[in-house]
Amino acid sequence: MDTCWKCNNKLQIIKNKAYHYTECGLNNIYLQGIIQYKCPECGEAGAEIPHIKDLHLLIGRDIICKSERLTGDEVRFLRKELGLKSKDMAETLSLEKETYSRWENGKHSASTSIDRYLRLLYILNVSEKEGKVLHKNIREMLNRVAIRPPSLKKMEISPAEWLGGLETPLFNEQCA
């Protein structure tokens, strides 16, 4: 790419400057070693970002592993990486749509348990997408569990069930 896509003038190539990657929805991501382009005539700018899927996995990993609670922008990033609409994410997290919206917009913060639940959901989804299947369609399974009041239902487990080897995935569509 050597001409501006807006005005067709010759582009300036920038190689040794960190690229502020705001396109991902986060304000604190800077990429090193990225080829950038800027048009000296109209000011249009862009960058070549290879392996965006892998880049987003690294960003997601850093978000998930941080010890502080998630920010609204991080919550939005994780939701988008999961491919969910905000109403679906609210349902998955057992939150009212308005409550989830306030969390994502940074007006309120979620409880520690909801924060951890979102991190778990992301981790399991990434594991599934990368071929390390822990559960098929984890989001649907999570939507079905913990929706009724607790009861002390008797569980009977035969030795053959745990001594005979567990099937993979351990949790399946019959869960809940």
Coordinates of N, CA, C and O in Angstrom, one line a residue:
M1 N 0.9 -1.2 0.0 CA 0.0 0.0 0.0 C 0.9 1.2 0.0 O 1.6 1.5 0.9
D2 N 0.8 2.0 -1.1 CA 1.7 3.1 -1.1 C 0.9 4.4 -1.5 O 1.5 5.5 -1.5
T3 N -0.3 4.3 -1.8 CA -1.1 5.5 -2.1 C -2.3 5.6 -1.1 O -2.9 4.6 -0.7
C4 N -2.7 6.8 -0.8 CA -3.8 7.1 0.2 C -5.1 6.6 -0.4 O -5.4 6.8 -1.6
W5 N -5.9 5.9 0.4 CA -7.1 5.3 -0.1 C -8.2 6.4 -0.1 O -9.3 6.2 -0.7
K6 N -7.9 7.6 0.4 CA -8.9 8.7 0.4 C -8.6 9.7 -0.7 O -9.5 10.1 -1.4
C7 N -7.3 10.1 -0.8 CA -7.0 11.2 -1.8 C -6.0 10.8 -2.8 O -5.6 11.6 -3.7
N8 N -5.5 9.5 -2.8 CA -4.6 8.9 -3.8 C -3.2 9.6 -3.8 O -2.4 9.4 -4.8
N9 N -2.8 10.3 -2.8 CA -1.4 10.8 -2.7 C -0.5 9.7 -2.1 O -1.0 8.8 -1.5
K10 N 0.8 9.9 -2.2 CA 1.7 9.0 -1.7 C 1.7 9.0 -0.1 O 1.7 10.0 0.5
L11 N 1.7 7.8 0.5 CA 1.6 7.6 1.9 C 3.0 7.6 2.5 O 4.0 7.2 1.9
Q12 N 3.1 8.2 3.7 CA 4.3 8.1 4.5 C 4.3 6.8 5.3 O 3.3 6.5 5.9
I13 N 5.4 6.1 5.3 CA 5.4 4.8 6.1 C 6.2 5.1 7.4 O 7.2 5.7 7.4
I14 N 5.5 4.7 8.5 CA 6.1 4.8 9.8 C 6.3 3.4 10.4 O 5.4 2.6 10.5
K15 N 7.6 3.2 10.8 CA 7.9 1.8 11.3 C 8.3 1.8 12.8 O 8.1 0.7 13.4
N16 N 8.9 2.8 13.3 CA 9.5 2.7 14.7 C 8.7 3.5 15.7 O 9.3 4.0 16.6
K17 N 7.4 3.5 15.6 CA 6.6 4.2 16.6 C 5.5 3.3 17.0 O 4.8 2.6 16.2
A18 N 5.2 3.2 18.3 CA 4.1 2.4 18.9 C 2.8 2.8 18.3 O 2.5 4.0 18.1
Y19 N 2.0 1.9 17.9 CA 0.7 2.1 17.3 C -0.4 2.1 18.4 O -0.5 1.0 19.1
H20 N -1.2 3.1 18.6 CA -2.2 3.2 19.6 C -3.4 2.5 19.0 O -4.2 3.0 18.2
Y21 N -3.7 1.2 19.5 CA -4.7 0.4 18.9 C -6.1 0.6 19.5 O -6.5 -0.2 20.3
T22 N -6.7 1.7 19.2 CA -8.0 2.0 19.8 C -9.2 1.3 19.1 O -10.3 1.2 19.6
E23 N -8.9 0.7 17.9 CA -9.9 0.0 17.1 C -10.5 -1.2 17.9 O -11.6 -1.6 17.6
C24 N -9.8 -1.7 18.9 CA -10.3 -2.8 19.7 C -11.3 -2.4 20.7 O -11.9 -3.2 21.4
G25 N -11.4 -1.1 20.9 CA -12.3 -0.6 21.9 C -11.7 -0.3 23.3 O -12.4 0.1 24.2
L26 N -10.4 -0.5 23.4 CA -9.7 -0.2 24.6 C -8.7 0.9 24.4 O -8.1 1.0 23.3
N27 N -8.5 1.8 25.4 CA -7.7 3.0 25.2 C -6.2 2.7 25.6 O -5.4 3.6 25.5
N28 N -5.9 1.6 26.1 CA -4.6 1.4 26.7 C -3.8 0.3 26.0 O -2.8 -0.2 26.5
I29 N -4.1 0.1 24.7 CA -3.3 -0.9 23.9 C -2.4 -0.2 22.9 O -2.9 0.5 22.1
Y30 N -1.1 -0.5 23.0 CA -0.1 0.0 22.1 C 0.6 -1.1 21.5 O 1.1 -2.0 22.3
L31 N 0.8 -1.2 20.2 CA 1.4 -2.2 19.5 C 2.8 -1.8 19.0 O 2.9 -0.8 18.4
Q32 N 3.8 -2.6 19.3 CA 5.2 -2.3 18.8 C 5.4 -3.1 17.5 O 4.8 -4.2 17.3
G33 N 6.2 -2.5 16.6 CA 6.6 -3.2 15.4 C 5.5 -3.3 14.3 O 5.6 -4.1 13.4
I34 N 4.5 -2.4 14.4 CA 3.5 -2.4 13.4 C 3.8 -1.3 12.3 O 4.2 -0.2 12.7
I35 N 3.6 -1.7 11.1 CA 3.8 -0.7 10.0 C 2.6 0.2 9.9 O 1.5 -0.3 9.8
Q36 N 2.8 1.5 10.0 CA 1.8 2.5 10.0 C 1.9 3.3 8.7 O 3.0 3.5 8.2
Y37 N 0.8 3.9 8.3 CA 0.8 4.7 7.1 C 0.1 6.0 7.5 O -0.9 6.0 8.2
K38 N 0.6 7.1 6.9 CA -0.1 8.4 7.1 C 0.1 9.2 5.8 O 1.1 9.3 5.2
C39 N -1.0 9.8 5.5 CA -1.0 10.7 4.3 C -0.7 12.1 4.7 O -1.4 12.7 5.5
P40 N 0.5 12.6 4.2 CA 0.9 14.0 4.6 C -0.1 15.1 4.0 O -0.2 16.2 4.5
E41 N -0.9 14.7 3.0 CA -1.8 15.6 2.4 C -3.1 15.8 3.2 O -3.5 16.8 3.6
C42 N -3.8 14.6 3.4 CA -5.2 14.7 4.0 C -5.2 14.3 5.4 O -6.2 14.4 6.1
G43 N -4.0 13.7 5.9 CA -4.0 13.3 7.3 C -4.5 11.9 7.6 O -4.5 11.4 8.7
E44 N -5.1 11.2 6.6 CA -5.6 9.9 6.8 C -4.5 9.0 7.3 O -3.4 9.0 6.8
A45 N -4.8 8.1 8.2 CA -3.8 7.2 8.8 C -4.4 5.8 8.9 O -5.6 5.6 9.0
G46 N -3.5 4.8 9.0 CA -3.9 3.4 9.1 C -2.7 2.6 9.5 O -1.6 3.1 9.6
A47 N -2.9 1.3 9.7 CA -1.8 0.4 10.1 C -2.1 -1.0 9.5 O -3.3 -1.4 9.3
E48 N -1.0 -1.8 9.3 CA -1.1 -3.2 9.0 C -1.0 -4.0 10.3 O 0.1 -4.0 10.9
I49 N -2.1 -4.6 10.7 CA -2.0 -5.4 11.9 C -2.3 -6.9 11.6 O -3.4 -7.3 11.3
P50 N -1.2 -7.7 11.5 CA -1.3 -9.1 11.2 C -1.8 -9.9 12.4 O -1.7 -9.5 13.5
H51 N -2.4 -11.0 12.1 CA -2.9 -12.0 13.1 C -3.8 -11.3 14.2 O -3.5 -11.5 15.4
I52 N -4.8 -10.6 13.8 CA -5.7 -9.9 14.7 C -6.3 -10.9 15.7 O -6.4 -10.6 16.9
K53 N -6.7 -12.1 15.2 CA -7.3 -13.1 16.1 C -6.3 -13.4 17.3 O -6.8 -13.4 18.4
D54 N -5.1 -13.7 17.0 CA -4.1 -14.0 18.0 C -3.9 -12.8 18.9 O -3.7 -12.9 20.1
L55 N -3.8 -11.6 18.3 CA -3.7 -10.3 19.1 C -4.8 -10.2 20.1 O -4.6 -9.9 21.3
H56 N -6.0 -10.4 19.7 CA -7.2 -10.3 20.5 C -7.2 -11.4 21.6 O -7.6 -11.1 22.8
L57 N -6.7 -12.6 21.3 CA -6.5 -13.6 22.4 C -5.5 -13.1 23.5 O -5.8 -13.3 24.7
L58 N -4.4 -12.5 23.1 CA -3.5 -11.9 24.0 C -4.1 -10.8 24.9 O -3.9 -10.7 26.1
I59 N -4.8 -9.9 24.2 CA -5.5 -8.9 24.9 C -6.5 -9.5 25.9 O -6.5 -9.1 27.1
G60 N -7.3 -10.4 25.5 CA -8.2 -11.1 26.3 C -7.6 -11.8 27.5 O -8.0 -11.7 28.7
R61 N -6.4 -12.4 27.3 CA -5.7 -13.1 28.3 C -5.2 -12.1 29.4 O -5.4 -12.3 30.6
D62 N -4.7 -10.9 28.9 CA -4.3 -9.9 29.9 C -5.4 -9.3 30.7 O -5.3 -9.1 31.9
I63 N -6.6 -9.2 30.0 CA -7.7 -8.7 30.8 C -8.2 -9.7 31.8 O -8.4 -9.4 33.0
I64 N -8.3 -10.9 31.4 CA -8.7 -12.0 32.3 C -7.8 -12.2 33.5 O -8.2 -12.5 34.6
C65 N -6.5 -12.0 33.3 CA -5.5 -12.3 34.3 C -5.3 -11.1 35.3 O -4.5 -11.3 36.2
K66 N -5.8 -10.0 35.0 CA -5.5 -8.8 35.9 C -6.3 -9.0 37.2 O -7.3 -9.6 37.3
S67 N -5.7 -8.5 38.3 CA -6.3 -8.7 39.6 C -7.4 -7.6 39.9 O -8.2 -7.9 40.8
E68 N -7.4 -6.5 39.2 CA -8.4 -5.5 39.4 C -9.7 -6.0 38.7 O -9.7 -6.7 37.8
R69 N -10.8 -5.4 39.2 CA -12.1 -5.6 38.6 C -12.1 -5.1 37.1 O -11.3 -4.2 36.8
L70 N -12.9 -5.7 36.3 CA -13.0 -5.3 34.9 C -13.6 -3.9 34.8 O -14.5 -3.6 35.5
T71 N -13.1 -3.2 33.8 CA -13.6 -1.9 33.5 C -14.8 -2.1 32.5 O -14.9 -3.2 31.9
G72 N -15.6 -1.1 32.3 CA -16.7 -1.2 31.3 C -16.1 -1.5 29.9 O -16.7 -2.3 29.2
D73 N -15.0 -0.8 29.5 CA -14.5 -1.1 28.2 C -14.0 -2.5 28.0 O -14.1 -3.1 27.0
E74 N -13.4 -3.1 29.1 CA -12.9 -4.4 29.1 C -14.1 -5.4 29.0 O -14.0 -6.4 28.3
V75 N -15.2 -5.1 29.7 CA -16.4 -5.9 29.6 C -16.9 -5.9 28.2 O -17.3 -7.0 27.7
R76 N -17.0 -4.8 27.6 CA -17.5 -4.7 26.2 C -16.6 -5.4 25.3 O -17.0 -6.2 24.4
F77 N -15.2 -5.3 25.5 CA -14.3 -6.1 24.6 C -14.6 -7.6 24.7 O -14.7 -8.3 23.7
L78 N -14.7 -8.1 26.0 CA -14.9 -9.5 26.1 C -16.3 -9.9 25.5 O -16.3 -11.0 24.9
R79 N -17.3 -9.1 25.7 CA -18.6 -9.5 25.1 C -18.5 -9.6 23.6 O -19.0 -10.5 23.0
K80 N -17.8 -8.6 23.0 CA -17.7 -8.6 21.5 C -16.9 -9.8 21.1 O -17.2 -10.4 20.0
E81 N -15.8 -10.1 21.8 CA -15.0 -11.3 21.5 C -15.8 -12.6 21.6 O -15.6 -13.6 20.9
L82 N -16.8 -12.6 22.5 CA -17.7 -13.7 22.6 C -18.8 -13.7 21.5 O -19.5 -14.7 21.3
G83 N -18.9 -12.6 20.8 CA -19.9 -12.5 19.7 C -21.3 -12.4 20.2 O -22.2 -12.8 19.5
L84 N -21.5 -11.7 21.3 CA -22.8 -11.6 21.9 C -23.3 -10.2 21.8 O -22.5 -9.2 21.9
K85 N -24.6 -10.0 21.7 CA -25.2 -8.7 21.9 C -25.3 -8.5 23.4 O -25.3 -9.4 24.2
S86 N -25.5 -7.2 23.8 CA -25.5 -6.9 25.2 C -26.7 -7.5 25.9 O -26.5 -7.9 27.1
K87 N -27.8 -7.6 25.3 CA -29.0 -8.3 25.9 C -28.7 -9.7 26.2 O -29.1 -10.3 27.2
D88 N -28.0 -10.4 25.3 CA -27.7 -11.8 25.5 C -26.6 -12.0 26.6 O -26.7 -12.9 27.4
M89 N -25.7 -11.0 26.7 CA -24.7 -11.1 27.8 C -25.4 -10.9 29.1 O -25.1 -11.6 30.1
A90 N -26.3 -9.9 29.1 CA -27.0 -9.7 30.4 C -27.8 -10.9 30.8 O -27.8 -11.3 32.0
E91 N -28.4 -11.6 29.9 CA -29.2 -12.8 30.2 C -28.2 -13.9 30.7 O -28.5 -14.6 31.7
T92 N -27.1 -14.1 30.0 CA -26.1 -15.1 30.4 C -25.6 -14.8 31.8 O -25.4 -15.8 32.6
L93 N -25.4 -13.6 32.2 CA -24.9 -13.2 33.5 C -26.0 -13.1 34.6 O -25.7 -12.7 35.7
S94 N -27.2 -13.4 34.2 CA -28.4 -13.2 35.0 C -28.5 -11.8 35.6 O -28.8 -11.6 36.8
L95 N -28.4 -10.8 34.7 CA -28.5 -9.4 35.1 C -29.6 -8.8 34.2 O -29.9 -9.3 33.1
E96 N -30.2 -7.8 34.8 CA -31.2 -7.0 34.0 C -30.4 -6.3 32.9 O -29.2 -5.9 33.1
K97 N -31.0 -6.1 31.8 CA -30.3 -5.4 30.6 C -29.8 -4.1 31.0 O -28.7 -3.7 30.7
E98 N -30.6 -3.3 31.8 CA -30.1 -2.0 32.3 C -28.9 -2.0 33.2 O -28.0 -1.2 33.1
T99 N -28.9 -3.0 34.1 CA -27.8 -3.2 35.0 C -26.5 -3.5 34.3 O -25.5 -3.0 34.5
Y100 N -26.7 -4.5 33.3 CA -25.5 -4.8 32.5 C -25.0 -3.6 31.7 O -23.8 -3.3 31.6
S101 N -25.9 -2.8 31.1 CA -25.6 -1.7 30.4 C -24.8 -0.7 31.2 O -23.8 -0.1 30.8
R102 N -25.2 -0.5 32.5 CA -24.5 0.5 33.3 C -23.1 -0.1 33.7 O -22.2 0.7 33.8
W103 N -23.0 -1.4 33.8 CA -21.6 -2.0 34.0 C -20.7 -1.7 32.8 O -19.6 -1.3 32.9
E104 N -21.3 -2.1 31.6 CA -20.5 -1.9 30.4 C -20.1 -0.5 30.1 O -19.1 -0.1 29.6
N105 N -21.0 0.5 30.5 CA -20.8 1.9 30.2 C -20.0 2.5 31.3 O -19.7 3.8 31.3
G106 N -19.5 1.8 32.3 CA -18.7 2.3 33.4 C -19.4 3.1 34.5 O -18.7 3.7 35.3
K107 N -20.7 3.1 34.5 CA -21.5 3.8 35.5 C -21.5 3.1 36.8 O -21.7 3.7 37.9
H108 N -21.5 1.8 36.8 CA -21.5 0.9 38.0 C -20.5 -0.2 37.8 O -20.1 -0.5 36.6
S109 N -20.0 -0.8 38.8 CA -19.2 -2.0 38.7 C -20.0 -3.2 39.2 O -20.8 -3.1 40.0
A110 N -19.7 -4.3 38.6 CA -20.4 -5.5 39.0 C -19.8 -6.1 40.2 O -18.6 -5.8 40.6
S111 N -20.5 -7.0 40.8 CA -20.0 -7.7 42.0 C -18.8 -8.6 41.6 O -18.6 -8.9 40.4
T112 N -18.0 -9.0 42.6 CA -16.9 -9.9 42.3 C -17.3 -11.2 41.6 O -16.6 -11.6 40.7
S113 N -18.4 -11.7 42.1 CA -18.8 -13.0 41.5 C -19.3 -12.9 40.1 O -18.9 -13.7 39.2
I114 N -19.9 -11.8 39.7 CA -20.3 -11.6 38.3 C -19.1 -11.3 37.4 O -19.0 -11.8 36.3
D115 N -18.1 -10.6 38.0 CA -16.9 -10.3 37.3 C -16.2 -11.6 37.0 O -15.7 -11.9 35.9
R116 N -16.1 -12.5 38.0 CA -15.4 -13.8 37.8 C -16.1 -14.7 36.8 O -15.5 -15.4 36.1
Y117 N -17.4 -14.6 36.9 CA -18.3 -15.4 36.0 C -18.0 -15.0 34.5 O -17.9 -15.9 33.7
L118 N -17.9 -13.7 34.3 CA -17.6 -13.3 32.9 C -16.3 -13.8 32.5 O -16.1 -14.2 31.3
R119 N -15.3 -13.7 33.4 CA -13.9 -14.2 33.0 C -14.0 -15.7 32.7 O -13.4 -16.1 31.7
L120 N -14.7 -16.4 33.5 CA -14.8 -17.9 33.3 C -15.5 -18.2 31.9 O -15.1 -19.0 31.2
L121 N -16.6 -17.4 31.7 CA -17.3 -17.6 30.4 C -16.3 -17.4 29.2 O -16.3 -18.1 28.3
Y122 N -15.5 -16.3 29.3 CA -14.6 -16.0 28.2 C -13.5 -17.1 28.1 O -13.2 -17.6 27.0
I123 N -13.0 -17.6 29.2 CA -11.9 -18.6 29.2 C -12.5 -19.9 28.6 O -11.9 -20.5 27.7
L124 N -13.7 -20.3 29.0 CA -14.3 -21.5 28.4 C -14.6 -21.4 26.9 O -14.4 -22.3 26.2
N125 N -15.0 -20.2 26.5 CA -15.3 -20.0 25.1 C -14.1 -20.0 24.3 O -14.1 -20.6 23.2
V126 N -13.0 -19.4 24.8 CA -11.7 -19.5 24.0 C -11.2 -20.9 23.9 O -10.8 -21.3 22.9
S127 N -11.3 -21.6 25.0 CA -10.9 -23.0 25.0 C -11.7 -23.8 23.9 O -11.1 -24.6 23.2
E128 N -13.0 -23.6 23.9 CA -13.8 -24.3 22.9 C -13.4 -23.9 21.5 O -13.3 -24.7 20.6
K129 N -13.2 -22.6 21.2 CA -12.9 -22.1 19.9 C -11.6 -22.6 19.4 O -11.3 -22.8 18.2
E130 N -10.6 -22.8 20.3 CA -9.3 -23.2 20.0 C -9.1 -24.7 19.9 O -8.1 -25.2 19.7
G131 N -10.3 -25.4 20.0 CA -10.2 -26.9 19.8 C -10.0 -27.7 21.1 O -9.9 -28.9 21.0
K132 N -9.9 -27.0 22.2 CA -9.7 -27.7 23.5 C -11.1 -27.7 24.1 O -11.4 -26.9 25.0
V133 N -11.9 -28.6 23.7 CA -13.3 -28.6 24.1 C -13.5 -29.0 25.5 O -13.2 -30.1 25.9
L134 N -14.0 -28.1 26.3 CA -14.4 -28.4 27.7 C -15.9 -28.6 27.8 O -16.4 -29.3 28.6
H135 N -16.6 -28.0 26.9 CA -18.0 -28.1 26.8 C -18.5 -27.5 25.5 O -18.0 -26.5 25.1
K136 N -19.5 -28.2 24.9 CA -20.1 -27.7 23.7 C -21.1 -26.6 24.1 O -22.0 -26.9 25.0
N137 N -21.1 -25.5 23.5 CA -22.1 -24.4 23.8 C -22.2 -24.1 25.2 O -23.3 -24.2 25.8
I138 N -21.1 -23.7 25.9 CA -21.1 -23.4 27.3 C -22.0 -22.3 27.7 O -22.6 -22.3 28.7
R139 N -22.3 -21.3 26.8 CA -23.2 -20.2 27.1 C -24.6 -20.8 27.4 O -25.3 -20.4 28.4
E140 N -25.1 -21.6 26.5 CA -26.4 -22.2 26.7 C -26.5 -23.0 28.0 O -27.5 -23.0 28.7
M141 N -25.4 -23.8 28.3 CA -25.4 -24.5 29.5 C -25.5 -23.6 30.7 O -26.3 -23.8 31.7
L142 N -24.7 -22.5 30.7 CA -24.7 -21.6 31.9 C -26.1 -20.9 32.0 O -26.5 -20.6 33.1
N143 N -26.7 -20.7 30.9 CA -28.1 -20.1 31.0 C -29.1 -21.0 31.6 O -30.0 -20.5 32.2
R144 N -28.8 -22.3 31.6 CA -29.8 -23.3 32.2 C -29.5 -23.6 33.6 O -30.4 -24.2 34.3
V145 N -28.3 -23.3 34.1 CA -28.0 -23.7 35.5 C -28.3 -22.6 36.5 O -28.4 -21.5 36.1
A146 N -28.5 -23.0 37.7 CA -28.7 -22.1 38.9 C -29.9 -21.1 38.6 O -29.8 -19.9 39.0
I147 N -31.0 -21.6 38.1 CA -32.1 -20.7 37.9 C -33.3 -21.1 38.8 O -34.2 -20.3 39.0
R148 N -33.2 -22.2 39.5 CA -34.2 -22.6 40.4 C -33.7 -22.5 41.9 O -32.5 -22.5 42.1
P149 N -34.6 -22.3 42.8 CA -34.1 -22.3 44.2 C -33.5 -23.6 44.5 O -33.8 -24.7 44.0
P150 N -32.5 -23.6 45.5 CA -31.8 -24.8 45.8 C -32.7 -25.9 46.5 O -33.7 -25.6 47.1
S151 N -32.3 -27.2 46.2 CA -33.0 -28.3 46.9 C -32.0 -29.3 47.2 O -30.9 -29.3 46.7
L152 N -32.3 -30.2 48.1 CA -31.4 -31.3 48.5 C -31.8 -32.6 47.7 O -32.2 -33.6 48.3
K153 N -31.7 -32.6 46.4 CA -32.0 -33.7 45.6 C -30.9 -34.8 45.8 O -29.7 -34.5 45.7
K154 N -31.4 -36.0 46.0 CA -30.4 -37.1 46.2 C -29.7 -37.4 44.8 O -30.3 -37.5 43.8
M155 N -28.4 -37.5 44.9 CA -27.6 -37.9 43.7 C -27.0 -39.2 43.9 O -26.3 -39.4 45.0
E156 N -27.3 -40.1 43.0 CA -26.7 -41.4 43.1 C -25.7 -41.6 42.0 O -26.0 -41.4 40.8
I157 N -24.5 -41.9 42.3 CA -23.4 -42.1 41.3 C -22.8 -43.5 41.5 O -22.3 -43.8 42.6
S158 N -22.8 -44.3 40.5 CA -22.2 -45.6 40.6 C -20.7 -45.6 40.4 O -20.2 -44.7 39.7
P159 N -20.0 -46.5 41.0 CA -18.5 -46.6 40.8 C -18.2 -46.6 39.3 O -17.2 -46.0 38.9
A160 N -19.0 -47.3 38.5 CA -18.6 -47.3 37.0 C -18.6 -46.0 36.4 O -17.9 -45.8 35.4
E161 N -19.4 -45.0 36.9 CA -19.4 -43.7 36.3 C -18.1 -42.9 36.5 O -17.7 -42.2 35.6
W162 N -17.4 -43.1 37.6 CA -16.2 -42.3 37.8 C -14.9 -43.2 37.7 O -13.9 -42.7 37.4
L163 N -15.1 -44.5 37.8 CA -13.9 -45.4 37.7 C -13.7 -45.9 36.3 O -12.6 -46.3 36.0
G164 N -14.7 -45.8 35.5 CA -14.6 -46.3 34.1 C -14.1 -45.3 33.1 O -14.0 -45.6 31.9
G165 N -13.6 -44.1 33.6 CA -13.1 -43.1 32.7 C -14.2 -42.2 32.3 O -15.4 -42.6 32.0
L166 N -13.9 -40.9 32.2 CA -14.9 -39.9 31.9 C -14.9 -39.6 30.4 O -13.9 -39.6 29.8
E167 N -16.1 -39.4 29.9 CA -16.2 -39.0 28.5 C -15.8 -37.5 28.3 O -16.0 -36.7 29.2
T168 N -15.3 -37.2 27.1 CA -15.0 -35.8 26.8 C -16.0 -35.3 25.8 O -16.2 -36.0 24.8
P169 N -16.7 -34.2 25.9 CA -16.6 -33.3 27.0 C -17.4 -33.9 28.2 O -18.4 -34.6 28.1
L170 N -16.9 -33.6 29.4 CA -17.5 -34.0 30.6 C -18.9 -33.5 30.8 O -19.9 -34.2 31.2
F171 N -19.1 -32.2 30.5 CA -20.4 -31.6 30.6 C -21.0 -31.6 29.1 O -20.3 -31.2 28.2
N172 N -22.2 -31.9 29.0 CA -22.8 -31.9 27.7 C -24.1 -31.3 27.7 O -24.5 -30.7 28.7
E173 N -24.9 -31.4 26.6 CA -26.2 -30.7 26.5 C -27.2 -31.2 27.5 O -28.1 -30.5 27.8
Q174 N -27.0 -32.4 28.1 CA -27.9 -32.9 29.1 C -27.7 -32.2 30.5 O -28.5 -32.3 31.4
C175 N -26.6 -31.5 30.6 CA -26.3 -30.8 31.9 C -27.4 -29.9 32.2 O -27.9 -29.1 31.4
A176 N -27.8 -29.9 33.5 CA -28.9 -29.1 34.0 C -30.2 -29.5 33.4 O -31.2 -29.5 33.6

